[in-house]
CSV table of C-alpha atoms in Angstrom, one decimal:
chain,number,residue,atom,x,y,z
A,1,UNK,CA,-6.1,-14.2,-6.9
A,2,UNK,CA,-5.2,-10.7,-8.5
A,3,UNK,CA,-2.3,-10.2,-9.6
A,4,UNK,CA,-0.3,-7.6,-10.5
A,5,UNK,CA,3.1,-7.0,-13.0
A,6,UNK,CA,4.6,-3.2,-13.7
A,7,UNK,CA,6.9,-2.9,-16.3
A,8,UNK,CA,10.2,-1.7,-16.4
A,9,UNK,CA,10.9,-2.7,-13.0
A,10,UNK,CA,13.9,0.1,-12.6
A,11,UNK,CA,14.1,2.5,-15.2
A,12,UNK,CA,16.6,5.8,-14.9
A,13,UNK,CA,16.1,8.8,-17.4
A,14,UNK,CA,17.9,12.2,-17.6
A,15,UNK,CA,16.0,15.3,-16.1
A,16,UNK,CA,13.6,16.3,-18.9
A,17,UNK,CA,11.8,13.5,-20.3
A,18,UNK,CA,8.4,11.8,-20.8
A,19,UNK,CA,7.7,9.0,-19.1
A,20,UNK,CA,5.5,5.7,-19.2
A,21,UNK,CA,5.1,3.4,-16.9
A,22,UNK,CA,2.8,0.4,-17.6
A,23,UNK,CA,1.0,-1.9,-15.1
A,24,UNK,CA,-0.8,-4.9,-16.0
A,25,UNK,CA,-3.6,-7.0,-13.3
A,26,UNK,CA,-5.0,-10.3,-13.9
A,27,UNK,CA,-8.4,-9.6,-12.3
A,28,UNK,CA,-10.7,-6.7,-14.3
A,29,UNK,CA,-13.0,-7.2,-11.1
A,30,UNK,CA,-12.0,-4.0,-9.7
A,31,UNK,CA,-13.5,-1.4,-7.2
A,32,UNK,CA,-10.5,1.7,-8.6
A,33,UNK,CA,-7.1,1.5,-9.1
A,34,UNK,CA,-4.8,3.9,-7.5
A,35,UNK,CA,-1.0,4.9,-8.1
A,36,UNK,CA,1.6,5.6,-5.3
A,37,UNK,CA,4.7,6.6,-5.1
A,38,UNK,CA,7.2,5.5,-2.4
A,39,UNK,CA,10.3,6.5,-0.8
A,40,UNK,CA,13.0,4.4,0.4
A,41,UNK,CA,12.0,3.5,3.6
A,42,UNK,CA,8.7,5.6,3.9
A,43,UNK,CA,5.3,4.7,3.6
A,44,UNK,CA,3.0,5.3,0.8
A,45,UNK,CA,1.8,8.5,-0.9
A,46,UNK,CA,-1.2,8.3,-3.0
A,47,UNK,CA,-0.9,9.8,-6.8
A,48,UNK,CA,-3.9,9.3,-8.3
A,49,UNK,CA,-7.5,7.3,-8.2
A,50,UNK,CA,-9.3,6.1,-11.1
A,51,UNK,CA,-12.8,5.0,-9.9
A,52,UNK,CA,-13.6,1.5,-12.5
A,53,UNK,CA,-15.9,3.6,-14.3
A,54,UNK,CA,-13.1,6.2,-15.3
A,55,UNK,CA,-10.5,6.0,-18.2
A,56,UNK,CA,-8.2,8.4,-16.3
A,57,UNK,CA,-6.9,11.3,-14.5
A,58,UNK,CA,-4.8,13.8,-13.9
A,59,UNK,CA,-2.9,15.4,-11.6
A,60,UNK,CA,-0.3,18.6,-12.7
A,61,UNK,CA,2.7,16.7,-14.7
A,62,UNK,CA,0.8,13.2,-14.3
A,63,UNK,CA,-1.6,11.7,-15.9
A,64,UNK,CA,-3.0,7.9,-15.6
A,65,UNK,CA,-5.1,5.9,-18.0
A,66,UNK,CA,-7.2,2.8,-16.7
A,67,UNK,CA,-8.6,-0.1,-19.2
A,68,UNK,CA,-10.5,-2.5,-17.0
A,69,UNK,CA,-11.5,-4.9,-19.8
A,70,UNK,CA,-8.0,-5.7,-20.8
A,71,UNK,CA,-6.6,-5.1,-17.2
A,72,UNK,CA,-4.3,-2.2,-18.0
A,73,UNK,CA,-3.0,0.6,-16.6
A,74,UNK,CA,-0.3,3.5,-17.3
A,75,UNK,CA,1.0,6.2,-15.7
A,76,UNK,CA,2.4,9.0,-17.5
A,77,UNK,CA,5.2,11.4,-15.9
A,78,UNK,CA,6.1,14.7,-17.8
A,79,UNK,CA,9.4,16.5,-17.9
A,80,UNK,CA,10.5,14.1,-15.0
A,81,UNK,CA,12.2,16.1,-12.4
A,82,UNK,CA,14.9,14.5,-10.1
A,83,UNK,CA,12.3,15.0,-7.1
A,84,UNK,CA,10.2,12.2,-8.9
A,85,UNK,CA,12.6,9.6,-8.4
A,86,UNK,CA,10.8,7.0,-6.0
A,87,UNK,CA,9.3,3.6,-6.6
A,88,UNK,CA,5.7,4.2,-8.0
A,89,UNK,CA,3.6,1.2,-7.4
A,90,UNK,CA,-0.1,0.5,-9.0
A,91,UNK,CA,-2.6,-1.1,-7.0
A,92,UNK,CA,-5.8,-2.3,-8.3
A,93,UNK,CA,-8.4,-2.5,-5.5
A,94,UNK,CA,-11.2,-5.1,-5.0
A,95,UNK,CA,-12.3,-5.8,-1.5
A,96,UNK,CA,-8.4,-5.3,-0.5
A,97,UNK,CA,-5.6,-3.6,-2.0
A,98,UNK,CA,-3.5,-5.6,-4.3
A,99,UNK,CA,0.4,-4.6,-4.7
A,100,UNK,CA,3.0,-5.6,-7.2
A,101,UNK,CA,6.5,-5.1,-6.9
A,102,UNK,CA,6.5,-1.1,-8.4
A,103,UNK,CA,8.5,0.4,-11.0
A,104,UNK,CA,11.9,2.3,-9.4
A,105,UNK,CA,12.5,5.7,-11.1
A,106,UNK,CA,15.7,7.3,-11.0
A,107,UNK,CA,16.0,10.5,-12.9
A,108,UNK,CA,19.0,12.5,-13.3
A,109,UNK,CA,19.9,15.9,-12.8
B,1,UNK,CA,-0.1,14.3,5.4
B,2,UNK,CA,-2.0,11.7,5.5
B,3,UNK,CA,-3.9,11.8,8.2
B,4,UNK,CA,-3.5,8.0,9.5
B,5,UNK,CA,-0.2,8.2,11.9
B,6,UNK,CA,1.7,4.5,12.5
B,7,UNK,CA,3.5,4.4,16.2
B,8,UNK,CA,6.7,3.5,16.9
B,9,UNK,CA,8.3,4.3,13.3
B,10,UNK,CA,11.3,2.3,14.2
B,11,UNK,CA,11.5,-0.9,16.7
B,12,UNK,CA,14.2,-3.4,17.4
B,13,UNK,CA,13.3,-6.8,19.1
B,14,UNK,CA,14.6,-10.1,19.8
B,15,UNK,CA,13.9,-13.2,18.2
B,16,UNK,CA,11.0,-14.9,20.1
B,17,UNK,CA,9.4,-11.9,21.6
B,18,UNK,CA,6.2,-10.3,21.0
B,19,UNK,CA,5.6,-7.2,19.6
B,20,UNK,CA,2.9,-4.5,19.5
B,21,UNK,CA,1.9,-1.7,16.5
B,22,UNK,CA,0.0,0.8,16.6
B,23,UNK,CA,-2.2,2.8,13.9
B,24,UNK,CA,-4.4,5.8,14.3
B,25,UNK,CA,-6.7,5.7,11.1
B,26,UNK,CA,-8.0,9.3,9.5
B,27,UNK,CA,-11.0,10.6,10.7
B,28,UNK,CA,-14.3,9.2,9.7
B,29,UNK,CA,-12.2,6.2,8.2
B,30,UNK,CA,-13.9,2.6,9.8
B,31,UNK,CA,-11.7,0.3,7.8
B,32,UNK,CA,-7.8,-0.2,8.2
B,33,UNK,CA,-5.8,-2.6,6.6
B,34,UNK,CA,-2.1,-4.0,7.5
B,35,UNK,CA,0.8,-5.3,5.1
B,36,UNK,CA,4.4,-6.4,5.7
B,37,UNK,CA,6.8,-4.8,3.2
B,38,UNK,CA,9.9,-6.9,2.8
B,39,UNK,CA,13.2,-4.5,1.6
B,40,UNK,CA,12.5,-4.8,-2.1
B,41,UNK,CA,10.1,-6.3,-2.4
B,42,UNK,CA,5.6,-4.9,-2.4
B,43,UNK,CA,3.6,-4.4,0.6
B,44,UNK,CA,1.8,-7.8,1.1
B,45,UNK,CA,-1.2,-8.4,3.4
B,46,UNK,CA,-1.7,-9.1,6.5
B,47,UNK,CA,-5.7,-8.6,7.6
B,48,UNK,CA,-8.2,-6.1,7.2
B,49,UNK,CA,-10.8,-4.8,10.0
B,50,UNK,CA,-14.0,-3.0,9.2
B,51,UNK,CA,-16.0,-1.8,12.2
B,52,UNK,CA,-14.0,-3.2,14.9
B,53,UNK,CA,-14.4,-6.9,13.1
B,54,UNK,CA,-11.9,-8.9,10.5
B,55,UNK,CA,-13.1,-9.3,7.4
B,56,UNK,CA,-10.2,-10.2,5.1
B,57,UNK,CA,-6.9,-12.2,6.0
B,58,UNK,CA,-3.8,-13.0,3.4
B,59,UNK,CA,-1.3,-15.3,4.1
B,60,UNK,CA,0.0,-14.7,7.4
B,61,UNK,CA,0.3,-17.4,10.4
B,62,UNK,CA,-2.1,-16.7,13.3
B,63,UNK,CA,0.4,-15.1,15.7
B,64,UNK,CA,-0.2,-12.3,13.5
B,65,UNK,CA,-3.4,-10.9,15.1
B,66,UNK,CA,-5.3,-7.5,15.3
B,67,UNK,CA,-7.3,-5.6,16.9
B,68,UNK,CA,-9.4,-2.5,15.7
B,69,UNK,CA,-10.8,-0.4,18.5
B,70,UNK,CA,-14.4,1.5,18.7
B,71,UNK,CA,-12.5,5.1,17.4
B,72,UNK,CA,-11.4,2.8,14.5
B,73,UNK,CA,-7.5,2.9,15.6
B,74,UNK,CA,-5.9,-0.6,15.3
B,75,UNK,CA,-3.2,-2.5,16.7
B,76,UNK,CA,-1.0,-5.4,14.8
B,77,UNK,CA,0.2,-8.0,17.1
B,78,UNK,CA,2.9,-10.7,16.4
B,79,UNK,CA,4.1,-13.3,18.3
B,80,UNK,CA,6.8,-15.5,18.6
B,81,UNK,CA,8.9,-13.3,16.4
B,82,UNK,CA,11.0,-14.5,13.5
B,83,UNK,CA,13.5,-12.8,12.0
B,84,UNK,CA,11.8,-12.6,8.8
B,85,UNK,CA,9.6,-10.7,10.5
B,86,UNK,CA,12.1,-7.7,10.1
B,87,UNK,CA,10.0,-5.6,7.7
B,88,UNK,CA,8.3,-2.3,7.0
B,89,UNK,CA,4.7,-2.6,8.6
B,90,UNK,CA,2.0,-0.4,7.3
B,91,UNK,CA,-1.2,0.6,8.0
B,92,UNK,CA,-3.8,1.8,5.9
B,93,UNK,CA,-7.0,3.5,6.6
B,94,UNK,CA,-10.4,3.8,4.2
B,95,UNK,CA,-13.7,5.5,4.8
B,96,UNK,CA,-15.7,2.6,3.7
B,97,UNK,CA,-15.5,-1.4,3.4
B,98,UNK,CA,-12.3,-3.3,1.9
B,99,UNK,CA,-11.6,-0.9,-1.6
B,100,UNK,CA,-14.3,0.8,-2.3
B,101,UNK,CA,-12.7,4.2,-2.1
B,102,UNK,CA,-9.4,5.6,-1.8
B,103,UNK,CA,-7.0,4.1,0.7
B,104,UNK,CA,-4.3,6.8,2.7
B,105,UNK,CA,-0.9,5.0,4.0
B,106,UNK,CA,1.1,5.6,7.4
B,107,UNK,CA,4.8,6.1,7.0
B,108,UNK,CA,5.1,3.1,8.6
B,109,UNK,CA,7.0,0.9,11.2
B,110,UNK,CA,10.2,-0.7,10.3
B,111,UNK,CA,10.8,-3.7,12.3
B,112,UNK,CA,14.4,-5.1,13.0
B,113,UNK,CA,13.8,-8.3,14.7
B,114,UNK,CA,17.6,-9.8,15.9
């Protein structure tokens, strides 16, 4: 059974700075991996999708990096903005979607 | 937006009932998924129907059931509720089997069972 660990759970940063938020999976047996983010409350907005064969992608201030061999993933935030603070959750993807308990992100004005 | 839209957004039952949710997938989309999102905690599944047919099932006691209809909208059934059944419910829609591409979310339904 995948599983899936994100590390910090809760991190909070002033307004400004570069972030890095790591996610680990125990299965390299993977279709893509895609990051949300996630409002309190709301459903699930996709980030970005890195197909297996990919090493990463990028999307305006964010940027992901995928190593299937070691099971490894990490998203990259720049000059965080308080509109960024959500719970951003990575989620490897074999024949379903696997989920791990996210990384909360609190930035301050 | 999305595209896949989750009906009600907000429900309140009573313990023992049954409930009914609803989720209209994107278009062109033939697989949707459903998970249970306790507060706090990540989404966790429930089943997953490809072409009207379930073809992947987590953890979940059978009065959770489905339904996926011929225009690919789906419907998440529970029986007998619990109150650990309060949760966020969402659905998820795909254009081709289980993860193959890139899945889109509902905002959800948040379930208060009392």
């Amino acid at each position: 059974k995948q599983e899936v660990t994100q590390i910090p759970a809760a991190l909070s940063v002033p307004e400004g700075e570069n972030l890095v938020l790591n996610c680990s999976f125990t299965d390299s047996a993977i279709y893509n991996l895609q990051w949300f983010r996630q409002d309190p409350g709301k459903g699930l907005t996709s980030l970005l999708l890195i197909q297996s064969s990919q090493r990463e992608q990028t999307s305006g201030r964010l940027n992901a990096s995928l190593d299937k061999s070691s099971g490894r993933s990490t998203l990259y935030i720049a000059a965080s903005q308080p509109g960024d603070s959500a719970t951003y959750l990575c989620v490897p993807t074999g024949n379903q979607f696997y989920f791990g308990t996210g990384t909360s992100l609190t930035v301050i004005p | 937006e999305t595209g896949v839209t989750q009906s009600p957004t907000h429900l309140i039952k009573t313990r023992g009932q049954q409930v009914t949710l609803r989720c209209s997938s994107q278009s062109g989309h033939n697989t949707v998924s459903w998970y249970q999102q306790a507060l706090g905690q990540g989404p966790q599944f429930i089943f997953q129907y490809y072409r009207e047919e379930e073809n992947g099932r987590g953890n979940f006691p059978p009065r959770f059931s489905g339904l996926q209809f011929p225009n690919y909208s789906s419907e998440l059934n529970v029986n007998a509720l619990e109150l650990d059944d309060s949760a966020l419910y969402l659905c998820a829609s795909s254009p081709r089997e289980g993860g193959r591409t890139e899945a889109f979310f509902g905002q959800g339904t948040r379930l208060t069972v009392v």
